[in-house]
mmCIF file of C-alpha atoms in Angstrom:
data_model
loop_
_atom_site.group_PDB
_atom_site.id
_atom_site.type_symbol
_atom_site.label_atom_id
_atom_site.label_comp_id
_atom_site.label_asym_id
_atom_site.label_seq_id
_atom_site.Cartn_x
_atom_site.Cartn_y
_atom_site.Cartn_z
ATOM 1 C CA MET J 1 19.272 53.011 -33.149
ATOM 2 C CA ALA J 2 17.276 56.091 -34.028
ATOM 3 C CA TRP J 3 14.023 55.119 -32.285
ATOM 4 C CA SER J 4 15.526 55.587 -28.827
ATOM 5 C CA ALA J 5 16.705 59.125 -29.612
ATOM 6 C CA ALA J 6 13.084 59.997 -30.389
ATOM 7 C CA LEU J 7 12.235 58.844 -26.846
ATOM 8 C CA GLY J 8 14.944 61.066 -25.364
ATOM 9 C CA PHE J 9 17.779 58.634 -24.658
ATOM 10 C CA HIS J 10 20.741 57.045 -26.389
ATOM 11 C CA GLN J 11 21.269 53.300 -26.220
ATOM 12 C CA GLY J 12 25.004 53.688 -26.068
ATOM 13 C CA GLU J 13 27.353 56.491 -25.110
ATOM 14 C CA VAL J 14 31.087 56.577 -25.855
ATOM 15 C CA VAL J 15 33.254 58.435 -23.341
ATOM 16 C CA SER J 16 36.727 59.274 -24.656
ATOM 17 C CA GLY J 17 39.872 60.489 -22.948
ATOM 18 C CA HIS J 18 42.832 58.518 -21.710
ATOM 19 C CA THR J 19 40.688 55.412 -22.161
ATOM 20 C CA ARG J 20 37.580 54.713 -24.203
ATOM 21 C CA THR J 21 34.401 53.565 -22.454
ATOM 22 C CA LEU J 22 30.976 52.697 -23.843
ATOM 23 C CA TYR J 23 27.980 52.694 -21.514
ATOM 24 C CA ILE J 24 25.045 50.708 -22.916
ATOM 25 C CA SER J 25 21.541 51.048 -21.543
ATOM 26 C CA GLY J 26 18.039 49.711 -22.014
ATOM 27 C CA GLN J 27 18.606 46.782 -24.366
ATOM 28 C CA THR J 28 15.377 44.831 -24.666
ATOM 29 C CA ALA J 29 13.661 42.656 -27.246
ATOM 30 C CA MET J 30 12.910 45.539 -29.627
ATOM 31 C CA ASN J 31 13.379 45.406 -33.368
ATOM 32 C CA GLY J 32 15.176 48.141 -35.327
ATOM 33 C CA ASP J 33 12.041 50.297 -35.293
ATOM 34 C CA GLY J 34 11.575 50.055 -31.521
ATOM 35 C CA VAL J 35 8.704 47.582 -31.721
ATOM 36 C CA PRO J 36 8.602 44.908 -28.967
ATOM 37 C CA GLN J 37 9.150 41.344 -30.188
ATOM 38 C CA HIS J 38 8.693 37.791 -28.838
ATOM 39 C CA ASP J 39 5.810 38.402 -26.411
ATOM 40 C CA GLY J 40 5.721 35.455 -23.995
ATOM 41 C CA ASP J 41 8.931 33.920 -25.419
ATOM 42 C CA MET J 42 11.793 34.466 -22.953
ATOM 43 C CA ALA J 43 14.372 32.681 -25.137
ATOM 44 C CA GLY J 44 13.432 34.862 -28.108
ATOM 45 C CA GLN J 45 13.590 37.987 -25.952
ATOM 46 C CA LEU J 46 17.024 37.037 -24.610
ATOM 47 C CA ALA J 47 18.391 36.327 -28.070
ATOM 48 C CA LEU J 48 17.129 39.616 -29.530
ATOM 49 C CA SER J 49 18.308 41.591 -26.504
ATOM 50 C CA ALA J 50 21.768 40.045 -26.916
ATOM 51 C CA ASP J 51 21.716 40.869 -30.635
ATOM 52 C CA ASN J 52 20.903 44.474 -29.701
ATOM 53 C CA VAL J 53 23.804 44.606 -27.216
ATOM 54 C CA GLU J 54 26.141 43.310 -29.913
ATOM 55 C CA ALA J 55 24.786 45.855 -32.417
ATOM 56 C CA VAL J 56 25.472 48.785 -30.075
ATOM 57 C CA LEU J 57 28.950 47.410 -29.339
ATOM 58 C CA GLY J 58 29.575 46.994 -33.059
ATOM 59 C CA GLU J 59 28.551 50.594 -33.806
ATOM 60 C CA ALA J 60 31.282 51.674 -31.360
ATOM 61 C CA GLY J 61 33.863 49.370 -32.962
ATOM 62 C CA MET J 62 33.690 46.963 -30.035
ATOM 63 C CA SER J 63 32.624 43.364 -29.427
ATOM 64 C CA LEU J 64 31.474 41.179 -26.535
ATOM 65 C CA ALA J 65 35.152 40.715 -25.681
ATOM 66 C CA ASP J 66 35.069 44.360 -24.522
ATOM 67 C CA LEU J 67 32.085 43.784 -22.206
ATOM 68 C CA VAL J 68 32.989 44.308 -18.552
ATOM 69 C CA ARG J 69 29.635 44.143 -16.756
ATOM 70 C CA LEU J 70 26.146 43.016 -17.696
ATOM 71 C CA THR J 71 23.021 43.494 -15.589
ATOM 72 C CA VAL J 72 19.941 41.501 -16.613
ATOM 73 C CA TYR J 73 16.560 42.528 -15.230
ATOM 74 C CA THR J 74 13.748 39.994 -15.318
ATOM 75 C CA THR J 75 10.370 39.362 -13.745
ATOM 76 C CA ASP J 76 11.083 35.617 -13.469
ATOM 77 C CA VAL J 77 14.612 34.362 -12.782
ATOM 78 C CA ASP J 78 13.560 30.705 -13.067
ATOM 79 C CA LEU J 79 12.072 31.297 -16.521
ATOM 80 C CA LEU J 80 15.129 33.280 -17.535
ATOM 81 C CA LEU J 81 17.474 30.485 -16.504
ATOM 82 C CA ARG J 82 15.349 27.851 -18.274
ATOM 83 C CA ALA J 83 15.426 29.955 -21.446
ATOM 84 C CA GLY J 84 19.181 29.582 -21.876
ATOM 85 C CA ASP J 85 22.426 28.409 -20.391
ATOM 86 C CA ARG J 86 23.436 31.938 -19.398
ATOM 87 C CA PRO J 87 22.298 35.379 -20.429
ATOM 88 C CA PRO J 88 22.726 36.757 -22.985
ATOM 89 C CA HIS J 89 23.478 33.497 -24.844
ATOM 90 C CA ARG J 90 26.903 34.714 -25.872
ATOM 91 C CA ARG J 91 30.413 34.278 -24.556
ATOM 92 C CA PRO J 92 31.592 37.696 -23.373
ATOM 93 C CA GLY J 93 35.203 38.483 -22.587
ATOM 94 C CA ASP J 94 36.929 37.107 -19.523
ATOM 95 C CA GLY J 95 36.331 40.375 -17.635
ATOM 96 C CA GLU J 96 32.536 40.121 -17.890
ATOM 97 C CA HIS J 97 30.518 39.952 -14.688
ATOM 98 C CA ALA J 98 26.787 39.195 -14.983
ATOM 99 C CA VAL J 99 24.215 40.262 -12.436
ATOM 100 C CA VAL J 100 20.599 39.046 -12.624
ATOM 101 C CA VAL J 101 17.953 41.133 -10.860
ATOM 102 C CA GLU J 102 14.357 39.951 -10.418
ATOM 103 C CA GLU J 103 11.612 42.600 -10.265
ATOM 104 C CA ALA J 104 7.953 42.134 -9.430
ATOM 105 C CA GLU J 105 6.781 43.863 -12.623
ATOM 106 C CA GLN J 106 8.607 45.158 -15.649
ATOM 107 C CA VAL J 107 6.704 45.161 -18.905
ATOM 108 C CA GLN J 108 7.138 47.388 -21.922
ATOM 109 C CA GLY J 109 4.732 46.966 -24.806
ATOM 110 C CA GLY J 110 3.822 43.421 -23.781
ATOM 111 C CA VAL J 111 7.451 42.285 -23.634
ATOM 112 C CA ALA J 112 8.522 40.856 -20.276
ATOM 113 C CA GLN J 113 11.998 42.042 -19.447
#
């Protein structure tokens, strides 16, 4: 997504060699133009964040089945867990390990992470 390059970072990076690895970073509830969405709606934020993860995977020719590790940062674990059965509302591959980290404050453009 081009908006992140304008901010000085890439949302995904492919590393090639003997194996192929994609590192994904900073997926939040942003639309294609980098505008925060779903202010105050954790379920909406989770769904859009998951869509963004899938989009970056897709651009690299990968899918959730290729996902090995997922770290979810939130300001409210209880709200996060009430918003869905498990982040990011998808069924990643068998090798996926999810980690949920609660932070005291993490807001970008009015969107709670």
